Coordinates of C-alpha atoms in Angstrom, one line a residue:
M30 CA -50.3 -3.9 33.0
P31 CA -49.5 -7.0 35.3
T32 CA -46.9 -9.4 34.1
P33 CA -48.5 -12.6 32.7
A34 CA -48.0 -15.6 34.9
P35 CA -45.9 -18.3 33.3
S36 CA -48.0 -21.2 32.1
G37 CA -45.4 -23.8 33.1
P38 CA -42.8 -25.5 30.9
P39 CA -44.1 -27.2 27.8
A40 CA -44.1 -31.0 27.7
P41 CA -40.8 -32.4 26.2
T42 CA -42.5 -33.3 23.0
T43 CA -44.4 -30.0 22.5
P44 CA -42.8 -28.0 19.7
I45 CA -41.6 -24.6 20.7
T46 CA -39.6 -21.9 19.0
G47 CA -36.0 -21.4 19.6
G48 CA -36.7 -18.0 21.1
E49 CA -39.0 -19.6 23.7
A50 CA -36.6 -22.4 24.3
L51 CA -33.8 -19.8 25.1
V52 CA -36.0 -17.7 27.5
R53 CA -37.2 -20.9 29.2
A54 CA -33.7 -22.1 29.7
L55 CA -32.6 -18.7 31.2
A56 CA -35.6 -18.6 33.5
A57 CA -34.8 -22.2 34.7
H58 CA -31.3 -21.0 35.8
G59 CA -32.8 -18.2 37.9
V60 CA -32.3 -15.3 35.4
T61 CA -34.8 -12.6 36.3
R62 CA -33.2 -9.6 34.5
I63 CA -31.3 -9.1 31.3
F64 CA -29.6 -6.1 29.6
G65 CA -29.9 -5.4 25.9
I66 CA -31.3 -3.6 23.0
P67 CA -34.0 -5.2 20.7
G68 CA -33.3 -5.5 17.0
T69 CA -34.9 -7.0 13.9
H70 CA -33.3 -10.4 14.4
N71 CA -33.9 -11.0 18.2
L72 CA -37.6 -10.1 18.5
E73 CA -38.6 -13.7 19.0
I74 CA -36.5 -13.8 22.2
Y75 CA -38.2 -10.5 23.4
R76 CA -41.7 -12.0 22.7
H77 CA -41.3 -14.5 25.6
L78 CA -39.5 -12.5 28.3
A79 CA -42.6 -11.3 30.2
A80 CA -44.2 -14.8 30.3
H81 CA -41.2 -16.1 32.1
R82 CA -40.9 -13.0 34.4
I83 CA -37.6 -11.9 33.0
E84 CA -37.3 -8.1 33.3
H85 CA -35.4 -6.1 30.6
V86 CA -33.1 -3.1 31.0
N87 CA -32.4 -1.3 27.8
P88 CA -29.2 0.7 27.9
R89 CA -28.5 3.1 25.0
H90 CA -25.5 1.2 23.5
E91 CA -24.6 -2.5 23.6
Q92 CA -21.3 -1.8 25.2
G93 CA -23.3 -0.2 28.1
A94 CA -25.4 -3.3 28.2
G95 CA -22.3 -5.4 28.6
Y96 CA -20.8 -3.3 31.3
A97 CA -24.1 -3.1 33.2
A98 CA -24.5 -6.9 33.1
D99 CA -20.8 -7.2 34.2
A100 CA -21.4 -5.0 37.3
Y101 CA -24.7 -6.8 37.9
A102 CA -22.8 -10.1 38.2
R103 CA -20.1 -8.6 40.4
T104 CA -22.7 -7.0 42.8
S105 CA -25.3 -9.8 42.9
G106 CA -23.0 -12.8 42.8
R107 CA -25.2 -14.2 40.0
P108 CA -24.2 -14.3 36.3
G109 CA -25.1 -11.3 34.3
V110 CA -26.9 -11.8 31.0
A111 CA -26.8 -9.5 28.0
L112 CA -28.9 -9.8 24.8
T113 CA -27.9 -8.3 21.5
T114 CA -29.0 -8.6 17.9
T115 CA -26.7 -9.7 15.0
G116 CA -23.7 -8.1 13.4
P117 CA -22.8 -4.6 14.7
A118 CA -24.7 -5.0 17.9
L119 CA -22.7 -8.1 18.9
L120 CA -19.4 -6.5 17.9
N121 CA -20.4 -3.4 20.0
I122 CA -20.5 -5.5 23.1
A123 CA -17.1 -7.2 22.5
A124 CA -15.2 -4.7 24.5
A125 CA -17.3 -5.4 27.5
V126 CA -16.8 -9.1 27.0
G127 CA -13.1 -8.6 26.9
Q128 CA -13.3 -6.7 30.2
A129 CA -15.3 -9.5 31.8
Y130 CA -12.8 -12.0 30.6
S131 CA -9.9 -10.0 32.1
D132 CA -11.7 -9.6 35.5
S133 CA -13.1 -13.2 35.7
V134 CA -16.8 -12.1 35.6
P135 CA -19.6 -14.6 34.8
L136 CA -21.2 -12.8 31.8
L137 CA -23.5 -14.6 29.4
V138 CA -24.0 -12.9 26.0
V139 CA -26.8 -14.2 23.8
S140 CA -27.3 -13.2 20.2
P141 CA -28.9 -14.4 17.0
G142 CA -26.7 -15.4 14.1
M143 CA -26.9 -16.0 10.4
P144 CA -29.4 -18.8 9.4
L145 CA -28.3 -22.4 9.7
R146 CA -28.0 -22.9 6.0
H147 CA -26.7 -19.5 5.2
P148 CA -24.1 -19.7 2.4
R149 CA -20.5 -19.0 3.2
Q150 CA -20.4 -16.5 0.4
S151 CA -21.8 -13.0 1.2
T152 CA -25.4 -12.5 0.2
G153 CA -26.0 -9.0 1.6
L154 CA -28.4 -10.2 4.3
L155 CA -29.0 -7.6 7.0
H156 CA -26.2 -7.5 9.6
E157 CA -24.3 -10.3 7.7
T158 CA -21.0 -11.0 9.4
R159 CA -18.3 -13.4 8.3
S160 CA -18.2 -15.2 11.6
Q161 CA -19.7 -13.9 14.8
T162 CA -18.5 -16.9 16.8
E163 CA -14.9 -16.4 15.5
A164 CA -15.0 -12.7 16.5
L165 CA -16.3 -13.6 20.1
R166 CA -13.9 -16.4 20.6
G167 CA -11.2 -13.7 20.6
V168 CA -12.6 -12.1 23.7
A169 CA -14.8 -14.8 25.4
A170 CA -13.9 -18.0 27.1
V171 CA -16.4 -19.8 24.9
S172 CA -18.4 -18.9 21.8
H173 CA -20.9 -21.6 20.9
R174 CA -23.3 -21.7 17.9
V175 CA -26.2 -24.1 18.4
S176 CA -27.6 -26.2 15.5
S177 CA -31.1 -27.2 16.8
V178 CA -33.8 -25.9 19.1
G179 CA -33.1 -28.9 21.4
E180 CA -29.5 -27.8 21.7
I181 CA -30.3 -24.3 23.1
G182 CA -31.2 -25.6 26.6
V183 CA -28.0 -27.7 26.7
A184 CA -25.9 -24.7 25.7
V185 CA -27.4 -22.5 28.5
A186 CA -26.9 -25.3 31.0
R187 CA -23.3 -25.7 29.9
A188 CA -22.6 -22.0 30.3
F189 CA -23.9 -22.0 33.9
T190 CA -22.0 -25.2 34.6
L191 CA -18.8 -23.4 33.4
F192 CA -19.5 -20.5 35.6
R193 CA -19.9 -22.8 38.7
T194 CA -17.0 -25.1 38.1
R195 CA -14.2 -23.1 36.4
R196 CA -12.8 -19.6 36.7
P197 CA -15.8 -17.6 35.8
R198 CA -15.4 -15.9 32.4
P199 CA -17.8 -14.7 29.7
V200 CA -19.7 -17.1 27.4
H201 CA -21.4 -16.3 24.1
I202 CA -24.3 -18.4 22.7
E203 CA -25.3 -17.8 19.1
V204 CA -28.7 -19.0 17.9
P205 CA -29.3 -19.0 14.2
L206 CA -32.1 -16.6 13.4
D207 CA -34.1 -19.2 11.5
L208 CA -34.0 -21.4 14.7
L209 CA -35.4 -18.6 16.8
T210 CA -38.7 -18.8 14.9
E211 CA -38.9 -22.4 14.0
A212 CA -40.8 -24.7 16.3
E213 CA -39.2 -28.0 17.2
P214 CA -39.5 -30.3 20.3
A215 CA -37.0 -28.8 22.7
G216 CA -36.9 -31.7 25.2
A217 CA -37.0 -31.4 29.0
V218 CA -35.6 -28.2 30.6
R219 CA -32.0 -28.9 31.5
T220 CA -30.3 -27.1 34.4
A221 CA -26.7 -26.9 35.5
P222 CA -26.1 -29.4 38.3
P223 CA -25.2 -28.1 41.8
V224 CA -21.4 -28.3 42.3
P225 CA -20.1 -28.0 45.9
P226 CA -17.0 -25.9 46.3
V227 CA -13.8 -28.0 46.6
A228 CA -10.9 -27.5 48.9
A229 CA -7.3 -27.9 47.7
D230 CA -5.4 -31.2 48.3
P231 CA -5.0 -31.9 52.1
R232 CA -1.3 -32.6 51.7
A233 CA -0.7 -29.3 49.9
V234 CA -2.7 -27.6 52.5
A235 CA -0.6 -29.1 55.3
E236 CA 2.6 -28.1 53.5
A237 CA 1.4 -24.5 53.0
A238 CA 0.3 -24.3 56.7
G239 CA 3.8 -25.4 57.8
A240 CA 5.6 -22.9 55.6
L241 CA 3.3 -20.0 56.7
W242 CA 3.5 -20.9 60.4
A243 CA 7.3 -21.1 60.4
A244 CA 7.7 -17.9 58.3
D245 CA 9.6 -15.0 59.9
R246 CA 8.3 -12.5 57.3
P247 CA 5.0 -13.6 55.9
G248 CA 2.9 -11.6 53.5
I249 CA -0.5 -12.0 51.9
V250 CA -1.7 -10.9 48.5
L251 CA -5.5 -11.0 47.8
G252 CA -7.2 -10.8 44.4
G253 CA -10.8 -11.0 43.3
G254 CA -10.9 -14.7 43.6
A255 CA -10.6 -14.4 47.4
R256 CA -13.8 -12.3 47.8
G257 CA -15.9 -15.2 48.9
A258 CA -13.4 -16.0 51.7
A259 CA -13.2 -12.5 53.3
A260 CA -13.6 -13.8 56.9
Q261 CA -11.0 -16.5 56.4
C262 CA -8.5 -14.0 54.8
L263 CA -8.8 -11.6 57.8
R264 CA -8.5 -14.5 60.3
L265 CA -5.3 -15.7 58.6
A266 CA -3.8 -12.2 58.5
E267 CA -4.4 -11.8 62.2
L268 CA -3.2 -15.2 63.2
L269 CA 0.0 -15.0 61.1
D270 CA 0.5 -11.3 61.9
A271 CA 1.0 -10.9 58.2
P272 CA 0.4 -7.6 56.3
V273 CA -2.1 -7.8 53.4
V274 CA -1.9 -6.1 50.1
T275 CA -4.6 -6.5 47.4
S276 CA -5.1 -6.2 43.7
A277 CA -7.7 -3.8 42.3
N278 CA -10.3 -6.6 42.2
G279 CA -9.4 -7.6 45.8
K280 CA -10.0 -4.1 47.1
G281 CA -11.9 -4.2 50.4
I282 CA -11.8 -7.9 51.1
V283 CA -9.9 -7.1 54.2
P284 CA -11.0 -3.8 55.7
E285 CA -8.6 -1.1 54.4
S286 CA -8.8 0.6 57.8
H287 CA -7.3 -2.5 59.5
P288 CA -3.8 -2.1 61.0
L289 CA -2.5 -4.9 58.8
A290 CA -4.0 -3.7 55.5
L291 CA -1.8 -2.1 52.8
G292 CA -4.8 -1.7 50.5
V293 CA -4.3 -1.5 46.8
S294 CA -0.6 -0.8 46.8
L295 CA 1.0 -3.4 44.5
H296 CA 1.9 -0.5 42.2
S297 CA 4.1 1.2 44.9
P298 CA 7.8 0.5 44.6
A299 CA 8.1 0.4 48.4
V300 CA 5.4 -2.3 48.6
R301 CA 6.9 -4.3 45.7
R302 CA 10.3 -4.2 47.5
W303 CA 8.6 -5.4 50.7
L304 CA 6.9 -8.2 48.9
A305 CA 10.2 -9.4 47.3
E306 CA 11.7 -9.6 50.8
R307 CA 9.0 -11.9 52.3
D308 CA 10.2 -15.4 53.2
V309 CA 6.7 -16.8 52.5
V310 CA 3.9 -15.1 50.4
L311 CA 0.3 -16.4 50.3
A312 CA -1.4 -15.2 47.1
V313 CA -5.1 -16.0 46.9
G314 CA -7.2 -15.6 43.8
T315 CA -4.9 -13.2 42.0
E316 CA -2.8 -13.3 38.8
L317 CA -0.1 -11.1 40.3
A318 CA -0.4 -9.4 37.0
E319 CA 1.4 -6.4 35.5
S320 CA -1.8 -4.5 35.4
D321 CA -2.0 -4.6 39.2
L322 CA 1.8 -4.1 39.7
W323 CA 2.3 -1.5 37.0
A324 CA 5.5 -3.3 36.5
P325 CA 6.7 -6.9 35.8
P326 CA 6.1 -9.3 38.7
P327 CA 9.0 -9.0 41.2
A328 CA 11.4 -11.9 41.8
L329 CA 10.4 -13.2 45.2
G330 CA 13.1 -14.3 47.6
G331 CA 11.0 -16.8 49.5
T332 CA 8.3 -19.4 49.1
L333 CA 5.2 -18.6 47.1
V334 CA 1.9 -20.3 48.1
R335 CA -0.8 -19.8 45.5
A336 CA -4.4 -20.6 46.2
D337 CA -6.6 -20.4 43.1
L338 CA -9.5 -22.2 41.4
D339 CA -7.7 -22.1 38.1
P340 CA -4.9 -24.7 37.9
A341 CA -3.2 -22.7 35.1
Q342 CA -2.5 -20.0 37.6
M343 CA 0.0 -22.2 39.3
Y344 CA 2.4 -21.8 36.3
A345 CA 1.5 -18.3 35.1
G346 CA 3.5 -15.3 36.0
L347 CA 5.2 -16.3 39.2
P348 CA 5.0 -20.1 39.5
A349 CA 3.7 -21.5 42.8
D350 CA 6.2 -23.3 45.0
I351 CA 3.2 -24.8 46.9
P352 CA 0.0 -24.9 44.7
L353 CA -3.4 -25.0 46.3
V354 CA -5.9 -25.6 43.6
G355 CA -9.4 -25.2 44.9
D356 CA -12.1 -22.7 45.9
A357 CA -10.8 -20.0 48.2
R358 CA -13.3 -20.4 51.1
P359 CA -12.9 -24.2 51.8
T360 CA -9.2 -24.0 51.0
L361 CA -8.5 -21.2 53.5
H362 CA -10.9 -22.8 56.0
A363 CA -8.8 -26.0 55.8
L364 CA -5.6 -23.9 56.0
L365 CA -6.9 -22.3 59.2
A366 CA -7.8 -25.6 60.6
A367 CA -4.3 -27.0 60.0
L368 CA -2.5 -24.1 61.8
P369 CA -3.4 -24.8 65.4
A370 CA -2.1 -28.4 65.2
L371 CA 1.4 -27.1 64.5
P372 CA 3.9 -26.2 67.2
A373 CA 3.8 -22.5 68.1
P374 CA 6.2 -20.5 65.9
P375 CA 8.7 -17.9 67.2
G376 CA 6.9 -14.7 68.2
R377 CA 6.4 -12.3 65.4
T378 CA 5.9 -8.6 66.2
G379 CA 6.1 -5.3 64.5
A380 CA 3.8 -6.0 61.4
H381 CA 1.6 -3.1 62.3
R382 CA 4.6 -0.8 62.5
T383 CA 5.8 -2.1 59.1
V384 CA 2.4 -1.4 57.5
T385 CA 2.4 2.2 58.9
A386 CA 5.9 2.8 57.5
L387 CA 5.0 1.3 54.2
R388 CA 1.9 3.4 53.9
A389 CA 3.9 6.5 54.5
E390 CA 6.6 5.6 52.0
R391 CA 3.9 4.6 49.4
D392 CA 2.1 8.0 49.8
A393 CA 5.4 10.0 49.8
G394 CA 6.4 8.3 46.5
T395 CA 3.1 9.1 44.8
R396 CA 2.2 12.4 46.2
E397 CA 2.8 14.3 42.9
L398 CA 0.4 12.1 41.2
D399 CA -2.4 11.8 43.8
G400 CA -1.9 14.5 46.4
H401 CA -4.3 16.9 44.9
L402 CA -7.0 14.2 44.9
L403 CA -6.8 13.2 48.6
P404 CA -8.9 15.9 50.1
Y405 CA -11.7 15.2 47.6
L406 CA -11.5 11.4 48.3
A407 CA -11.6 12.1 52.1
A408 CA -14.7 14.2 51.5
M409 CA -16.3 11.4 49.6
R410 CA -15.5 8.9 52.3
S411 CA -17.0 11.1 55.0
V412 CA -20.4 11.1 53.2
L413 CA -20.6 7.6 51.8
P414 CA -22.2 4.8 53.9
A415 CA -19.9 1.8 54.5
N416 CA -22.0 -0.5 52.2
T417 CA -21.7 1.8 49.1
V418 CA -20.9 0.3 45.8
L419 CA -18.3 2.4 43.9
T420 CA -17.8 1.9 40.2
S421 CA -14.6 3.1 38.6
D422 CA -13.1 3.9 35.2
S423 CA -9.6 3.8 33.7
A424 CA -9.1 7.3 34.9
Q425 CA -6.3 9.0 36.9
C426 CA -8.8 9.9 39.7
C427 CA -9.5 6.2 40.0
Y428 CA -6.3 4.3 39.7
N429 CA -4.1 7.1 41.2
G430 CA -6.8 8.2 43.6
A431 CA -9.6 6.1 44.7
L432 CA -8.1 2.7 44.3
P433 CA -5.2 3.3 46.9
H434 CA -6.8 6.1 48.9
L435 CA -10.6 5.6 49.2
P436 CA -10.9 2.9 52.0
V437 CA -13.4 0.2 51.5
G438 CA -14.4 -2.8 53.7
P439 CA -16.1 -6.1 53.0
E440 CA -19.5 -4.5 53.5
G441 CA -18.8 -2.2 50.5
R442 CA -17.6 -2.9 47.0
Y443 CA -15.4 -1.2 44.5
L444 CA -15.7 -2.3 40.8
H445 CA -12.8 -1.4 38.6
P446 CA -12.0 -2.4 34.9
T447 CA -8.6 -4.0 35.5
G448 CA -6.3 -5.7 32.9
F449 CA -8.3 -5.1 29.8
G450 CA -8.5 -1.5 31.0
T451 CA -11.6 -0.3 29.0
L452 CA -12.9 3.3 29.1
G453 CA -16.5 4.1 29.8
Y454 CA -17.1 1.4 32.3
A455 CA -18.1 3.4 35.4
L456 CA -21.5 4.9 34.4
P457 CA -23.1 1.8 32.9
A458 CA -21.5 -0.4 35.6
A459 CA -23.2 1.8 38.2
I460 CA -26.5 1.2 36.6
G461 CA -26.0 -2.6 36.6
A462 CA -24.9 -2.5 40.3
K463 CA -27.9 -0.3 41.3
V464 CA -30.3 -2.7 39.5
A465 CA -28.7 -5.6 41.3
A466 CA -28.8 -3.8 44.7
P467 CA -31.5 -1.2 44.6
D468 CA -31.3 -0.6 48.4
R469 CA -27.6 0.1 48.5
P470 CA -26.0 3.4 47.6
V471 CA -24.1 3.3 44.3
V472 CA -21.7 6.0 43.1
A473 CA -19.9 6.2 39.7
L474 CA -16.4 7.8 39.6
S475 CA -14.9 8.7 36.3
G476 CA -12.9 11.2 34.3
D477 CA -14.3 13.5 31.6
G478 CA -12.6 11.6 28.8
G479 CA -13.8 8.1 29.9
L480 CA -17.3 9.3 30.8
Q481 CA -17.9 10.5 27.2
F482 CA -17.4 6.9 26.0
S483 CA -20.7 6.0 27.5
V484 CA -22.3 9.3 28.7
Q485 CA -25.5 8.4 26.9
E486 CA -26.3 5.9 29.7
L487 CA -27.4 8.9 31.7
A488 CA -30.6 8.5 29.8
T489 CA -30.9 4.9 31.0
A490 CA -30.5 6.0 34.7
V491 CA -33.1 8.7 34.2
Q492 CA -35.5 6.2 32.6
L493 CA -35.1 3.8 35.5
G494 CA -35.4 6.6 38.1
L495 CA -32.1 5.5 39.7
T496 CA -30.7 7.5 42.5
L497 CA -27.1 7.7 41.2
P498 CA -24.4 10.2 41.9
V499 CA -21.8 10.3 39.1
V500 CA -18.6 12.1 40.2
V501 CA -16.4 13.3 37.3
F502 CA -13.0 14.7 37.7
D503 CA -12.5 16.9 34.7
N504 CA -8.9 17.5 33.5
G505 CA -9.8 18.6 30.0
G506 CA -9.2 15.3 28.1
Y507 CA -7.1 12.2 28.4
G508 CA -4.9 13.2 31.3
E509 CA -2.9 9.9 31.6
I510 CA -2.0 9.9 27.9
R511 CA -1.2 13.7 28.0
D512 CA 1.2 13.0 30.9
E513 CA 2.8 10.0 29.1
M514 CA 3.5 12.1 26.1
A515 CA 5.0 14.8 28.2
A516 CA 7.2 12.3 30.0
R517 CA 8.5 11.1 26.6
G518 CA 9.4 14.6 25.6
D519 CA 6.7 14.6 23.0
R520 CA 4.3 17.6 22.3
P521 CA 0.9 16.4 23.5
V522 CA -1.3 15.6 20.5
A523 CA -5.1 14.7 20.5
V524 CA -5.4 14.6 24.3
D525 CA -7.0 18.0 25.0
L526 CA -10.7 17.9 24.6
P527 CA -12.9 21.0 24.1
P528 CA -14.7 21.8 27.4
V529 CA -18.2 20.3 27.8
D530 CA -20.7 21.5 30.4
L531 CA -21.3 18.0 31.8
P532 CA -23.8 19.1 34.5
A533 CA -25.8 20.8 31.8
L534 CA -25.7 17.6 29.7
A535 CA -27.0 15.6 32.6
R536 CA -29.8 18.1 33.0
A537 CA -30.6 17.8 29.3
Y538 CA -31.1 14.1 29.7
G539 CA -33.5 14.7 32.6
G540 CA -31.1 14.3 35.5
H541 CA -29.3 16.7 37.7
G542 CA -26.0 18.4 37.5
V543 CA -23.7 20.5 39.6
R544 CA -20.1 21.7 39.9
A545 CA -18.0 21.2 43.0
D546 CA -15.0 23.5 43.2
S547 CA -13.8 22.3 46.6
P548 CA -13.8 19.2 48.8
E549 CA -16.5 20.7 51.0
A550 CA -18.7 21.4 47.9
L551 CA -18.2 17.8 46.7
A552 CA -19.3 16.4 50.1
E553 CA -22.4 18.6 50.1
A554 CA -23.3 17.8 46.4
L555 CA -22.8 14.1 47.1
R556 CA -24.9 14.1 50.2
H557 CA -27.7 15.8 48.3
A558 CA -27.3 13.4 45.3
L559 CA -27.7 10.3 47.6
D560 CA -31.2 11.6 48.5
T561 CA -32.3 12.7 45.0
Q562 CA -34.1 10.5 42.6
G563 CA -32.4 10.3 39.2
P564 CA -28.7 10.6 38.4
T565 CA -26.8 13.6 39.5
L566 CA -23.6 14.4 37.7
I567 CA -21.0 16.3 39.9
T568 CA -18.1 17.8 38.0
V569 CA -14.9 18.4 40.0
P570 CA -12.6 20.7 37.9
E571 CA -8.9 19.8 37.7
E572 CA -5.9 21.5 36.2
P573 CA -5.6 20.5 32.5
S574 CA -2.1 19.1 33.1
R575 CA 0.0 18.2 36.0

């Protein structure tokens, strides 16, 4: 059945329901797809989706909807939107909201709430919750309960304004369920105003340029906030002959095959020592956080230049000596423009040799953790096109393996749940990424423990007919926690999971499943999966403990 054509927005004085006002506002902001699960209290929203040409993807769990919308946003560059019903459904998505907050992802979660005049004392209403907004305020940047149909459009416009003008983080909008069905004049459609990106203060840019140009030992750290300025980051690194290290969210902003690229190496003691020895460090769009360093931030011996959209970052963790508050692209463009006007600095040489030595020292120090993974990651890289989107989980094969050792460039993308460190992200995130970019190859990478947090989303991938390889390194449970227990001298408890035939489970859902016992078998299975409709789960068996 063809999708009904929209009839155009109602006149400002025409009464419409809150459900229609919400969908109308989302459509006005360019939303064409949402992720969610229908429930008794949100049906008035679903009623209007088709008329406004908004497509719906229904994962099997609200947490999966949140992760899918998160990855949709990261891949498309547009906010992801998730729709839940009341009570348990909204609380189910809270973990995904917390992850989006940690990784600065523009995620909009919309839910119904208890009626406007619902008594404070419990009445036993279906899905009754003491305070949904208080619960979501603990994990989102904003949780806002509207009080009229006319306010719904304003709340949506405000959310999109926040996404454009501040560090992008999740927003929750709650619409009381009686407002969803009551008809009131909603007023004119309000949309977030266009906001041009702003560069940092010119005086601060000039000071930063002078410090970087005169540095003997410059270094660059890139986080996810630098992604929109990839070309400027590479040009700065080459102009300054400065090695570049990235956070997990900054992976691939500078090609990891570049002679100046240290990749995702902030966890390496050798790289942290190198960073502490720089006389000037330029950090762009990164928290310099413990979750990236796997240790407290190092004491820097030189000048720290921080470029970030969020002014609070200038005082967080390692305070900036020279703060550059502004969008990364215009700020770095201004920084590049300021450099040629300065006198030529003393010649700097040897950065390439430094990077080669640091890579070798990094790899020697972590070989016990990641050495067995390297042949498999090399096999994956040999098969995957350069523009592949890889989604990742909080699994050893990801943070010990793929993050530092599976090279990615700006044409590709690697999505990892940093900071909050949720499990079960990879599979639903891969679905969201594939929905956002259907013509790009997308591959999920997970461990057997993390996969089983959201394995039911295989059914979603089957339903959508997505070509989606899912590579699972199976170490028989929660390998990281098992190793931590052993390191403490404890007897491992509750970390060994009974074996599951995951390829057979994938086939039971209607997908495909194979086992890869060698790097060559993994390459062949991955090559075939990239040409096969539907998800293909590829299990790589590991030793239960290392």
